[in-house]
Coordinates of C-alpha atoms in Angstrom, one line a residue:
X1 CA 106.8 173.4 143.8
X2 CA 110.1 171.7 143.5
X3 CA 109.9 169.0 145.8
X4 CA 106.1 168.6 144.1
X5 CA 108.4 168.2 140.6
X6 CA 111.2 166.0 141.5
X7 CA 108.6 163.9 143.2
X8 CA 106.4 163.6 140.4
X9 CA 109.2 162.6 138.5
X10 CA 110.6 159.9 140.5
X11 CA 106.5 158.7 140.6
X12 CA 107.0 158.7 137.1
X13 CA 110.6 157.0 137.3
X14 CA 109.6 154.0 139.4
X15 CA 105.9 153.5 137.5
X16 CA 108.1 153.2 134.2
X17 CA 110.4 151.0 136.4
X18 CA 108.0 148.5 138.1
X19 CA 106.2 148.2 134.3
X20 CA 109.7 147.3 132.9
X21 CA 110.2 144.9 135.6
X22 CA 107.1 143.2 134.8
X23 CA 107.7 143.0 131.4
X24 CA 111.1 141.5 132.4
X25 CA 109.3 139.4 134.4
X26 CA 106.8 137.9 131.8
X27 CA 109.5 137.5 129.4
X28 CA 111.4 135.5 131.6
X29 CA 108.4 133.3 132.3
X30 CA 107.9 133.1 128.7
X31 CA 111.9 131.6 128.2
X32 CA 111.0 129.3 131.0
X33 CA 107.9 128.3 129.4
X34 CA 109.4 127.6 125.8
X35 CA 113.0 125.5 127.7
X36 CA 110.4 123.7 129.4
X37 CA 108.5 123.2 126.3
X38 CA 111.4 122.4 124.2
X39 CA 112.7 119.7 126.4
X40 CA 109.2 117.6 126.4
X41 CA 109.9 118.1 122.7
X42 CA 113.2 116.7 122.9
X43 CA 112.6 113.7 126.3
X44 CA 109.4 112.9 123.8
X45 CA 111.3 112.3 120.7
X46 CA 113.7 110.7 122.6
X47 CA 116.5 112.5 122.0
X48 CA 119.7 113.2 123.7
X49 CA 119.9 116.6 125.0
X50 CA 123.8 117.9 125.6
X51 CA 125.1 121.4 126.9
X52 CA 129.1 122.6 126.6
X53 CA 130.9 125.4 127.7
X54 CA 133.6 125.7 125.1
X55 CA 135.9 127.1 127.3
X56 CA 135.3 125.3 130.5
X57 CA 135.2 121.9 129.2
X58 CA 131.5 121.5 131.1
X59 CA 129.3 119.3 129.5
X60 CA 125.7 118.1 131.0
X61 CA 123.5 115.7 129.1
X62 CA 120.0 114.8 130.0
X63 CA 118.9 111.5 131.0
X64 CA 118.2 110.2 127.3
X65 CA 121.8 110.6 126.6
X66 CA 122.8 108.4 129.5
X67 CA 120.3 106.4 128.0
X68 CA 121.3 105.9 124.7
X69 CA 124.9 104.6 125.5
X70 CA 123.6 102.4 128.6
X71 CA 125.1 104.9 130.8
X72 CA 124.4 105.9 134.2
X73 CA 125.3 109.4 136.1
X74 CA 128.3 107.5 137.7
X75 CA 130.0 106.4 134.6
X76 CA 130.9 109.8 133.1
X77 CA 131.6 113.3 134.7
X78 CA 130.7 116.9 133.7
X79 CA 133.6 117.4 130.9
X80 CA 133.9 117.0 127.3
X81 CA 136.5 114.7 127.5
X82 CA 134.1 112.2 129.2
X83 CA 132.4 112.0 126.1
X84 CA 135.2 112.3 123.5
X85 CA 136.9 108.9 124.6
X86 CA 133.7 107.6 124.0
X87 CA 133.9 108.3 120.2
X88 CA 135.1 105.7 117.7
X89 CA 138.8 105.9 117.2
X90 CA 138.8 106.3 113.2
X91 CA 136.2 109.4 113.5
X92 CA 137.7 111.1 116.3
X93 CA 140.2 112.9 114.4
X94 CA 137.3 113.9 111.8
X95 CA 135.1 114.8 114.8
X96 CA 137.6 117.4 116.8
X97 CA 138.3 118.9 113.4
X98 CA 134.6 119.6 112.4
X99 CA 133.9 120.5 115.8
X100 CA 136.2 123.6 116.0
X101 CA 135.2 124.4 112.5
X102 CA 131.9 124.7 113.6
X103 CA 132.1 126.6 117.3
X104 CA 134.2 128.8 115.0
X105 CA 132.1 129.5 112.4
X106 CA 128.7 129.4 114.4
X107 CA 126.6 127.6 111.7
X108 CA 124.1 124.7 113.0
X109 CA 125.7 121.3 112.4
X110 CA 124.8 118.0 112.2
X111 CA 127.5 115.0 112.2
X112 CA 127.2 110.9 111.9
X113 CA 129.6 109.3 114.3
X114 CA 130.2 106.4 116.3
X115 CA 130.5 106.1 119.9
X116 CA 131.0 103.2 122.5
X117 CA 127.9 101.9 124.3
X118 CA 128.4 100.4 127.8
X119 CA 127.6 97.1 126.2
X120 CA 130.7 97.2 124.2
X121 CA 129.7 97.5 120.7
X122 CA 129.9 100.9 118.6
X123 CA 126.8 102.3 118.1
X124 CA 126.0 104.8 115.5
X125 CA 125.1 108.6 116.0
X126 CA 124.1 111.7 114.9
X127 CA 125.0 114.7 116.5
X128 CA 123.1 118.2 115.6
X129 CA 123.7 121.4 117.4
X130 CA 125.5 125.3 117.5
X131 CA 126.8 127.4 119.0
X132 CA 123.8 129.6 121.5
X133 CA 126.2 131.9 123.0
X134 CA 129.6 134.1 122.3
X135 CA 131.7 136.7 123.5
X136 CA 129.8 139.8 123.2
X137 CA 133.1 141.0 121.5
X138 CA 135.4 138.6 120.2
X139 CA 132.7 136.6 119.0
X140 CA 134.6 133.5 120.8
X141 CA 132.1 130.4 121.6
X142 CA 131.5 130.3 124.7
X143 CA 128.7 127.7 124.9
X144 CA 127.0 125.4 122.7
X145 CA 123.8 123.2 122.9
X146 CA 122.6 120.6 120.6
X147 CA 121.3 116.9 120.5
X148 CA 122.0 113.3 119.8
X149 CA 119.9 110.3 118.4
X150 CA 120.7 106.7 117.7
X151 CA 120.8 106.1 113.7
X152 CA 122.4 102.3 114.1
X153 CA 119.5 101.0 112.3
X154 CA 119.2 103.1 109.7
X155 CA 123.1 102.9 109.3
X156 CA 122.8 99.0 109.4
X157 CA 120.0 98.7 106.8
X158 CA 122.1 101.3 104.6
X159 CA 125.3 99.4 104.7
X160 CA 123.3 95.7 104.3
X161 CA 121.1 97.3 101.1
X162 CA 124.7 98.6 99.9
X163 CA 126.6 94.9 100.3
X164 CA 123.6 93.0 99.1
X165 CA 123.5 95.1 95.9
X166 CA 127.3 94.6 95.2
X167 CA 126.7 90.8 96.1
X168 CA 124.2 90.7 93.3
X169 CA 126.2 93.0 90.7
X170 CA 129.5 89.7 91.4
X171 CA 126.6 87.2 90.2
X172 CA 125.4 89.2 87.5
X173 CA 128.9 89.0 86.0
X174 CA 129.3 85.7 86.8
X175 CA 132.4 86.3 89.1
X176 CA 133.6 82.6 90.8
X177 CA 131.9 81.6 93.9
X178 CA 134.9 82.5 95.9
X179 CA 134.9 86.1 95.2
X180 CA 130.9 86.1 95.9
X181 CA 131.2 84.5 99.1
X182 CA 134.4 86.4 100.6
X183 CA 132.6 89.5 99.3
X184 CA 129.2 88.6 101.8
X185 CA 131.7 87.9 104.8
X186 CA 133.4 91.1 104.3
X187 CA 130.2 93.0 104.0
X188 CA 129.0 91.4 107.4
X189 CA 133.0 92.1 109.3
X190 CA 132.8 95.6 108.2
X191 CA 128.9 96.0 109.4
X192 CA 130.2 94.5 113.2
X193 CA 133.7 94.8 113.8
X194 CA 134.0 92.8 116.6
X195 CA 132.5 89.5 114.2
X196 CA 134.8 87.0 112.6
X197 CA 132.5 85.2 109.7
X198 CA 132.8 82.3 108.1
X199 CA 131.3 80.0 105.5
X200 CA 131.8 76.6 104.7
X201 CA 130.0 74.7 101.7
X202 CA 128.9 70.7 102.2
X203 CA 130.8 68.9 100.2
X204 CA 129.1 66.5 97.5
X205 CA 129.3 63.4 99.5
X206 CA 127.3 65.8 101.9
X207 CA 129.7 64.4 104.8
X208 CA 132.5 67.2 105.4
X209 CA 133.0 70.5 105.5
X210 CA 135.0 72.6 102.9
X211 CA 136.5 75.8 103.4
X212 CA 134.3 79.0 101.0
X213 CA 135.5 82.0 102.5
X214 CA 137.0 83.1 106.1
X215 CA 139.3 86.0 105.5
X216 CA 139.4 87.4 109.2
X217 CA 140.3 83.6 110.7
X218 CA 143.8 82.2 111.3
X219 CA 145.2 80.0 108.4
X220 CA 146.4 77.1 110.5
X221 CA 142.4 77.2 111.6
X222 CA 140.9 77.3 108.4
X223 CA 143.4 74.3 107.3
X224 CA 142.1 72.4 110.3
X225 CA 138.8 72.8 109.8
X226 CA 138.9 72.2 105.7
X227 CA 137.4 68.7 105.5
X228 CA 136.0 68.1 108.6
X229 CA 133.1 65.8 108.9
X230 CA 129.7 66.7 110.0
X231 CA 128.5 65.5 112.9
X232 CA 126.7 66.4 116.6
X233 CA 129.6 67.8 118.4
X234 CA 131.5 68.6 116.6
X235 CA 131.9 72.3 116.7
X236 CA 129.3 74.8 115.8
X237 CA 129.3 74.0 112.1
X238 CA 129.7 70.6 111.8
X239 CA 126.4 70.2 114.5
X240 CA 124.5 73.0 112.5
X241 CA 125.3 71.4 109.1
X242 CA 124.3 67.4 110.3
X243 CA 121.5 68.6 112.2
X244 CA 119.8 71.4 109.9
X245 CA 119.2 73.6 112.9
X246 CA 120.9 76.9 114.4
X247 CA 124.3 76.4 117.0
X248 CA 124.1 78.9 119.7
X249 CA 127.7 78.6 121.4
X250 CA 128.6 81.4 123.5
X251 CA 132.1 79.9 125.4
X252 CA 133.6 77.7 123.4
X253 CA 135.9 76.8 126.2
X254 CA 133.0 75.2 128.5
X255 CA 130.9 74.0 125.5
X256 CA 130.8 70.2 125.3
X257 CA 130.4 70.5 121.0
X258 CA 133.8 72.2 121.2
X259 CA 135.6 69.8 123.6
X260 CA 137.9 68.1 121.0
X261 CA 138.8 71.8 119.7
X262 CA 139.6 73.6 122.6
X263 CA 142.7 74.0 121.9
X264 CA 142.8 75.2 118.3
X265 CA 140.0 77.5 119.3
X266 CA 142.4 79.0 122.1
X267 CA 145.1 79.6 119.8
X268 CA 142.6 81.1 117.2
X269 CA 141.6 83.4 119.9
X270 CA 138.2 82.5 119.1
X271 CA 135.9 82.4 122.3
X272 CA 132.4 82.0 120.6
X273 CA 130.3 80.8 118.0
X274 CA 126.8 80.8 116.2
X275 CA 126.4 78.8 113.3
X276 CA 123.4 79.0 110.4
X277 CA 122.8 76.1 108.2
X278 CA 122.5 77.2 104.6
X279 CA 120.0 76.0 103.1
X280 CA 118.3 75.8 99.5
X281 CA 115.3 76.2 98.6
X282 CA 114.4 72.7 99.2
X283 CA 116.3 72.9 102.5
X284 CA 119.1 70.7 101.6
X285 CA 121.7 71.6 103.4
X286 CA 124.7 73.5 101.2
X287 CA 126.8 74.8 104.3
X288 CA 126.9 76.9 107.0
X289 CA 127.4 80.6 107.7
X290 CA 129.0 81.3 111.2
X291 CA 130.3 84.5 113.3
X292 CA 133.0 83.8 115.9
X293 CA 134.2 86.3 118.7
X294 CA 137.1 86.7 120.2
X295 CA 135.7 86.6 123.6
X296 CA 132.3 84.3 124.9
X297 CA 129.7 86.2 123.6
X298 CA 125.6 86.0 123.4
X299 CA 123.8 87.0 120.3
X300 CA 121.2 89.7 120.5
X301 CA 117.9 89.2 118.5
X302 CA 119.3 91.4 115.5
X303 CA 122.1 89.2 115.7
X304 CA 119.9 86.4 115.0
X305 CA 118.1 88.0 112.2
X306 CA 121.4 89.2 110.7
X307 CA 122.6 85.6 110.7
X308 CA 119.3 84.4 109.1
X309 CA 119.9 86.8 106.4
X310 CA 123.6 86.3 105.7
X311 CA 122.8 82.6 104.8
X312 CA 120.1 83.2 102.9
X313 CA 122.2 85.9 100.8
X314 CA 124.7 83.0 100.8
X315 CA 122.2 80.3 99.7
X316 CA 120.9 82.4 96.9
X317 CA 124.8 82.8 96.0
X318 CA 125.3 79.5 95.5
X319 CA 122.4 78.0 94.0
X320 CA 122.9 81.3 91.2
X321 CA 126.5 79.9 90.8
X322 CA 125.7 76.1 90.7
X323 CA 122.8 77.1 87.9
X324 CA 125.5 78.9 86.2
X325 CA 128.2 76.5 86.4
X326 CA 125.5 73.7 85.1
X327 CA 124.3 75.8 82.2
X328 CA 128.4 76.5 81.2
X329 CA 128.8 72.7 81.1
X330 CA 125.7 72.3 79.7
X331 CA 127.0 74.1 76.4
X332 CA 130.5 72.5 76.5
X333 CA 129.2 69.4 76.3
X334 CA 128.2 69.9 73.0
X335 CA 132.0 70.1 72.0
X336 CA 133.7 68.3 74.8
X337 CA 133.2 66.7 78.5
X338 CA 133.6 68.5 81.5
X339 CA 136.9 67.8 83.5
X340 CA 137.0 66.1 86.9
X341 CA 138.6 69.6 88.1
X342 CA 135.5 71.2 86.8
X343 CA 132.6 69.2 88.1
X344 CA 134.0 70.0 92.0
X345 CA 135.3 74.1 91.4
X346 CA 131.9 74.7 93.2
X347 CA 132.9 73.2 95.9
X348 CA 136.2 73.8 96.6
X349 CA 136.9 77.4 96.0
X350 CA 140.1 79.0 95.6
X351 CA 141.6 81.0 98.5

């Protein structure tokens, strides 16, 4: 009767066991199902999919990752600090600190950085994730999961909508044209980094070009250039300005517009250049707007549209300041004449 009871039992034992290893068993399929599902989710939105062990240092990223900063398996390794010297050097420090805050803490968090693409430019990102496991005691991080998007466009549009507003608030109080146009060359070198702009207005003969605002060039470059005439060869801006057409040049030192400047250019540091004409609405020519780089350089196609826009930002900027400066002299007139001084402050703005 015994052996009749203890075997019952264990019956009973290994039906309750074989049910709860089929219930493992579908819930297991079902966590398999939903990772599976999740990352179609993620591949479909095109986002960057990244795991870390806190205390490891492991890190795997899917293929959008890779993706996202040109990258290939080969160019990085399985540990954080593959990705951290990827990071922008002025958001690195903000980046470790908001990082351990996080792991610490456990909340979800989401973070707008910049990192390095394989191209060479900074790229702008945003990072979301938390913390999915911990020490069943300490509560200690032990590994987190999150993902990673490109927002350069959305970053670019914000900062553009941002500079062209402050260029417009400088017109509405009627600041001088040399504030105004250092102001859009400022907003463009602290959009792209790696860009050195320029602008240069036509002077009234409509034969030379006269320095309007190059903040991030040498002096000794800027005085060299001040004056120059306009002409096919020479330069960027002096072939974009006689021509009325776009100057693609992307190494200076083999160029044949650049040959008689070389040399200035080389001790500028200054290995490429794209020049704009500005033009009005009547497209006159009233300058140029250009973007040197240190090193030979192509322009992308949002390159091209951003120069497009810069010198129509600068255009409207200087027809506003000639309207201005015309209406000003317009009223004086009716108590004394303008000064010779006056009549050519549009044209040769202050420094």
């Amino acid at each position: 009767i015994l052996g009749i009871i203890i075997c019952s039992l264990l019956i009973g034992l290994n039906a309750k066991r074989l049910k709860h290893t089929h219930a493992l068993k579908l819930s297991e399929e079902y966590v398999k199902k939903s990772q599976n599902q999740l990352l179609n989710v993620i591949n479909g939105a095109k986002l960057g999919y990244w795991d870390w062990h806190y205390k490891t240092g492991e890190h795997l990223v899917n293929d959008e990752w890779l993706s996202i900063l040109g990258l290939s398996r080969k160019d990085i390794t399985n540990d954080i600090s593959s990705c951290k010297v990827l990071i922008h050097p002025e958001d690195k420090v903000l980046m470790d600190s908001l990082l351990k805050q996080y792991a610490t803490s456990g909340n979800n968090h989401v973070i707008e950085f910049r990192m390095k693409h394989a191209d060479g430019r900074w790229i702008w990102i945003q990072g979301s994730g938390s913390v999915v496991e911990f020490e069943p005691y300490t509560r200690e991080p032990i590994r987190l999961c999150g993902t990673l998007q490109d927002i350069t466009e959305r970053k670019l549009t914000e900062q553009r909508d941002k500079s062209r507003s402050h260029i417009f608030e400088l017109l509405a109080k009627g600041e001088p044209l040399s504030v105004i146009l250092t102001a859009i060359v400022r907003g463009v070198e602290e959009e792209c980094s790696s860009m050195l702009c320029s602008i240069l207005l036509l002077d009234d003969t409509g034969k030379h070009l006269l320095s309007g605002a190059a903040p991030s060039l040498p002096d000794f470059y800027n005085k060299a250039i001040h004056g120059i005439e306009i002409g096919v060869g020479v330069g960027s801006c002096g072939t974009a300005a006689y021509t009325n057409k776009r100057v693609i040049v992307d190494d200076i030192q083999t160029h044949p517009y650049w040959a008689p400047y070389k040399k200035l250019a080389e001790k500028a540091v200054l290995g490429a250049c794209w020049s704009e004409p500005i033009r009005s609405p009547k497209n006159k020519v009233l300058g140029t707007f250009a973007i040197y780089h240190h090193d030979k350089h192509q322009p992308t196609n949002a390159d091209l549209t951003l120069i497009e826009q810069v010198a129509n930002l600068a255009s409207i900027a200087i027809e506003q300041a000639q309207s201005n400066f015309t209406l000003k002299n317009n009223n004086r007139h009716l108590f004394t004449s303008p000064s010779p001084r006056e009549r050519t402050r549009l044209r040769m703005p202050s420094h």
